[in-house]
Amino acid sequence: MTKLNIVYASEMGTAMDVADKTEAIAKDKGVDVVQFGMDSVSMDELKTMSKLMIITSTTGDGDLPMMGENFWNELSESDLDLSSIEYSVCALGDSSHHEFCGAGKKVDGRLLELGAKKILDMHECDGDTEGSEEWATLAMDKLGVLPN
Ligand SMILES: Cc1cc2nc3c(=O)[nH]c(=O)nc-3n(C[C@H](O)[C@H](O)[C@H](O)COP(=O)(O)O)c2cc1C
């Protein structure tokens, strides 16, 4: 079974809760899953994550949470070939802000530019976590990480 990697960035804890819930759903389904804080993931490690779920909130003005800043700086400057990655993003934000779900949009766009394959459109949570569990279940199915 191929390992599922959950990479999250959170400022106040909501995206972390979504990551924990996603991990719990995966374990419940018998998926081989590992969760990483975004600040602990190097570009070399990222390249090996063939099945990837990214969960990030947005802070500032469309910015990544502090724990995702280095990751974003490296990803945006990188010219890595990420064509071995299949992924989907769950973005948390609030549409009262100008750059709605800006962090998720940045990461999603950059992964695509570097050749990663988007297996499911980004899910956007507006002021809450609605739809994130459905996103998680569907993404696991599309990533092909569910045991037979
Ligand atoms: C200081 C601050 C700045 C924010 N900036 C944005 C933003 O630019 N775009 C957006 O969509 N949401 C923005 N949000 C909303 C958060 O992304 C949203 O509340 C999210 O659920 C928080 O998740 P977290 O607890 O994991 O950080 C901001 C929230 C705060 C407190």
CSV table of C-alpha atoms and ligand atoms in Angstrom, one decimal:
chain,number,residue,atom,x,y,z
A,1,MET,CA,0.0,0.0,0.0
A,2,THR,CA,1.4,3.4,-0.9
A,3,LYS,CA,1.9,5.8,2.0
A,4,LEU,CA,-0.4,8.9,2.3
A,5,ASN,CA,1.4,12.1,3.3
A,6,ILE,CA,-0.6,14.8,5.0
A,7,VAL,CA,1.2,18.1,5.2
A,8,TYR,CA,-0.4,21.0,7.1
A,9,ALA,CA,0.1,24.6,8.0
A,10,SER,CA,-2.0,26.4,10.6
A,11,GLU,CA,-1.8,29.6,12.5
A,12,MET,CA,-4.5,29.3,15.2
A,13,GLY,CA,-5.1,25.5,15.1
A,14,THR,CA,-8.1,25.1,12.8
A,15,ALA,CA,-6.1,23.7,9.9
A,16,MET,CA,-4.3,21.5,12.3
A,17,ASP,CA,-7.6,20.1,13.6
A,18,VAL,CA,-8.6,19.4,10.0
A,19,ALA,CA,-5.2,17.6,9.5
A,20,ASP,CA,-5.8,15.5,12.6
A,21,LYS,CA,-9.3,14.6,11.5
A,22,THR,CA,-8.0,13.7,8.0
A,23,GLU,CA,-5.4,11.5,9.6
A,24,ALA,CA,-8.1,9.8,11.8
A,25,ILE,CA,-10.3,9.2,8.8
A,26,ALA,CA,-7.3,7.7,6.9
A,27,LYS,CA,-6.4,5.4,9.9
A,28,ASP,CA,-10.1,4.3,10.2
A,29,LYS,CA,-10.0,3.2,6.6
A,30,GLY,CA,-6.8,1.3,7.1
A,31,VAL,CA,-4.6,3.8,5.1
A,32,ASP,CA,-0.9,3.9,5.7
A,33,VAL,CA,-0.7,7.6,6.7
A,34,VAL,CA,1.9,10.1,8.1
A,35,GLN,CA,1.3,13.7,9.0
A,36,PHE,CA,3.8,16.5,8.8
A,37,GLY,CA,3.9,20.1,9.9
A,38,MET,CA,4.8,22.0,6.8
A,39,ASP,CA,7.9,23.5,8.5
A,40,SER,CA,9.4,20.0,8.9
A,41,VAL,CA,9.2,19.2,5.2
A,42,SER,CA,12.3,19.8,3.0
A,43,MET,CA,12.0,19.9,-0.8
A,44,ASP,CA,14.0,16.6,-1.0
A,45,GLU,CA,11.4,15.0,1.2
A,46,LEU,CA,8.5,16.6,-0.7
A,47,LYS,CA,9.7,15.0,-3.9
A,48,THR,CA,9.3,11.5,-2.4
A,49,MET,CA,5.7,12.1,-1.4
A,50,SER,CA,3.9,10.5,-4.2
A,51,LYS,CA,0.5,10.7,-2.5
A,52,LEU,CA,0.0,14.1,-0.9
A,53,MET,CA,-2.8,16.0,0.8
A,54,ILE,CA,-2.0,19.6,1.7
A,55,ILE,CA,-4.1,21.4,4.3
A,56,THR,CA,-3.4,25.1,4.9
A,57,SER,CA,-5.0,28.1,6.3
A,58,THR,CA,-4.3,31.7,5.2
A,59,THR,CA,-3.0,34.5,7.3
A,60,GLY,CA,-1.9,38.1,6.8
A,61,ASP,CA,-2.9,39.1,3.4
A,62,GLY,CA,-3.1,35.9,1.5
A,63,ASP,CA,0.0,34.5,3.2
A,64,LEU,CA,1.0,31.0,4.4
A,65,PRO,CA,0.9,30.5,8.2
A,66,MET,CA,4.3,31.1,9.9
A,67,MET,CA,4.9,27.4,10.0
A,68,GLY,CA,4.6,27.3,6.2
A,69,GLU,CA,6.7,30.3,5.3
A,70,ASN,CA,10.0,28.5,4.7
A,71,PHE,CA,8.3,25.7,2.8
A,72,TRP,CA,6.6,28.3,0.6
A,73,ASN,CA,9.8,30.2,0.0
A,74,GLU,CA,11.6,27.1,-1.1
A,75,LEU,CA,8.7,25.8,-3.2
A,76,SER,CA,8.2,29.1,-5.0
A,77,GLU,CA,11.9,29.3,-5.8
A,78,SER,CA,12.4,25.7,-6.6
A,79,ASP,CA,12.6,24.2,-10.1
A,80,LEU,CA,12.1,20.7,-8.9
A,81,ASP,CA,10.4,18.2,-11.1
A,82,LEU,CA,7.4,17.1,-9.0
A,83,SER,CA,5.7,14.9,-11.7
A,84,SER,CA,5.9,11.9,-9.4
A,85,ILE,CA,3.4,13.6,-7.0
A,86,GLU,CA,-0.4,13.2,-7.0
A,87,TYR,CA,-2.0,15.7,-4.7
A,88,SER,CA,-5.0,17.7,-3.6
A,89,VAL,CA,-5.2,20.8,-1.4
A,90,CYS,CA,-7.8,21.8,1.3
A,91,ALA,CA,-7.6,25.6,1.9
A,92,LEU,CA,-9.0,27.3,4.9
A,93,GLY,CA,-9.8,31.0,4.8
A,94,ASP,CA,-12.5,33.6,5.1
A,95,SER,CA,-14.1,35.3,2.2
A,96,SER,CA,-14.3,38.6,4.1
A,97,HIS,CA,-10.6,38.9,3.3
A,98,HIS,CA,-9.4,40.2,-0.1
A,99,GLU,CA,-7.1,37.2,-0.8
A,100,PHE,CA,-9.6,34.4,-0.1
A,101,CYS,CA,-7.8,31.2,0.6
A,102,GLY,CA,-4.6,32.8,-0.8
A,103,ALA,CA,-2.2,30.4,0.8
A,104,GLY,CA,-3.9,27.3,-0.6
A,105,LYS,CA,-4.2,28.9,-4.0
A,106,LYS,CA,-0.4,29.7,-4.0
A,107,VAL,CA,0.6,26.2,-3.0
A,108,ASP,CA,-1.9,24.5,-5.4
A,109,GLY,CA,-0.7,26.6,-8.3
A,110,ARG,CA,3.0,26.1,-7.7
A,111,LEU,CA,2.6,22.3,-7.3
A,112,LEU,CA,0.9,22.3,-10.7
A,113,GLU,CA,3.6,24.4,-12.3
A,114,LEU,CA,6.2,22.0,-11.1
A,115,GLY,CA,4.4,19.1,-12.7
A,116,ALA,CA,2.5,17.6,-9.8
A,117,LYS,CA,-0.8,16.0,-10.8
A,118,LYS,CA,-3.9,17.4,-9.2
A,119,ILE,CA,-6.3,14.5,-8.6
A,120,LEU,CA,-9.1,16.6,-7.1
A,121,ASP,CA,-9.8,20.3,-7.2
A,122,MET,CA,-8.9,22.4,-4.2
A,123,HIS,CA,-11.5,22.5,-1.5
A,124,GLU,CA,-12.1,26.0,0.0
A,125,CYS,CA,-13.4,26.3,3.6
A,126,ASP,CA,-15.0,29.7,4.2
A,127,GLY,CA,-14.8,30.7,7.9
A,128,ASP,CA,-15.3,27.1,9.0
A,129,THR,CA,-14.2,23.6,8.1
A,130,GLU,CA,-17.3,22.6,6.2
A,131,GLY,CA,-16.8,20.0,3.5
A,132,SER,CA,-13.3,19.1,4.7
A,133,GLU,CA,-14.2,15.6,5.7
A,134,GLU,CA,-15.9,14.9,2.4
A,135,TRP,CA,-12.8,16.4,0.6
A,136,ALA,CA,-10.6,14.1,2.7
A,137,THR,CA,-12.6,10.9,1.8
A,138,LEU,CA,-12.8,11.7,-1.9
A,139,ALA,CA,-9.2,12.7,-2.1
A,140,MET,CA,-8.1,9.4,-0.5
A,141,ASP,CA,-10.2,7.5,-3.0
A,142,LYS,CA,-8.8,9.4,-6.0
A,143,LEU,CA,-5.2,9.1,-4.7
A,144,GLY,CA,-5.7,5.3,-4.7
A,145,VAL,CA,-4.4,4.9,-1.1
A,146,LEU,CA,-7.4,2.9,0.2
A,147,PRO,CA,-6.7,-0.8,0.9
A,148,ASN,CA,-8.5,-3.3,-1.3
B,1,LIG,C1,-4.8,37.8,11.0
B,1,LIG,C2,-5.6,37.0,10.1
B,1,LIG,C3,-5.4,37.2,8.7
B,1,LIG,C4,-6.2,36.4,7.8
B,1,LIG,N1,-6.0,36.6,6.5
B,1,LIG,C5,-6.8,35.9,5.6
B,1,LIG,C6,-6.6,36.0,4.2
B,1,LIG,O1,-5.8,36.8,3.7
B,1,LIG,N2,-7.4,35.3,3.4
B,1,LIG,C7,-8.3,34.4,3.9
B,1,LIG,O2,-9.0,33.7,3.1
B,1,LIG,N3,-8.5,34.2,5.2
B,1,LIG,C8,-7.7,34.9,6.1
B,1,LIG,N4,-7.9,34.7,7.4
B,1,LIG,C9,-8.9,33.7,7.9
B,1,LIG,C10,-8.2,32.4,8.3
B,1,LIG,O3,-7.5,31.8,7.3
B,1,LIG,C11,-9.3,31.4,8.8
B,1,LIG,O4,-10.0,31.9,9.9
B,1,LIG,C12,-8.8,30.0,9.1
B,1,LIG,O5,-9.9,29.1,9.4
B,1,LIG,C13,-7.8,30.0,10.2
B,1,LIG,O6,-7.2,28.7,10.3
B,1,LIG,P1,-6.1,28.4,11.4
B,1,LIG,O7,-6.7,28.4,12.7
B,1,LIG,O8,-5.6,27.0,11.0
B,1,LIG,O9,-5.0,29.4,11.2
B,1,LIG,C14,-7.1,35.5,8.3
B,1,LIG,C15,-7.3,35.3,9.7
B,1,LIG,C16,-6.5,36.1,10.6
B,1,LIG,C17,-6.7,35.9,12.1
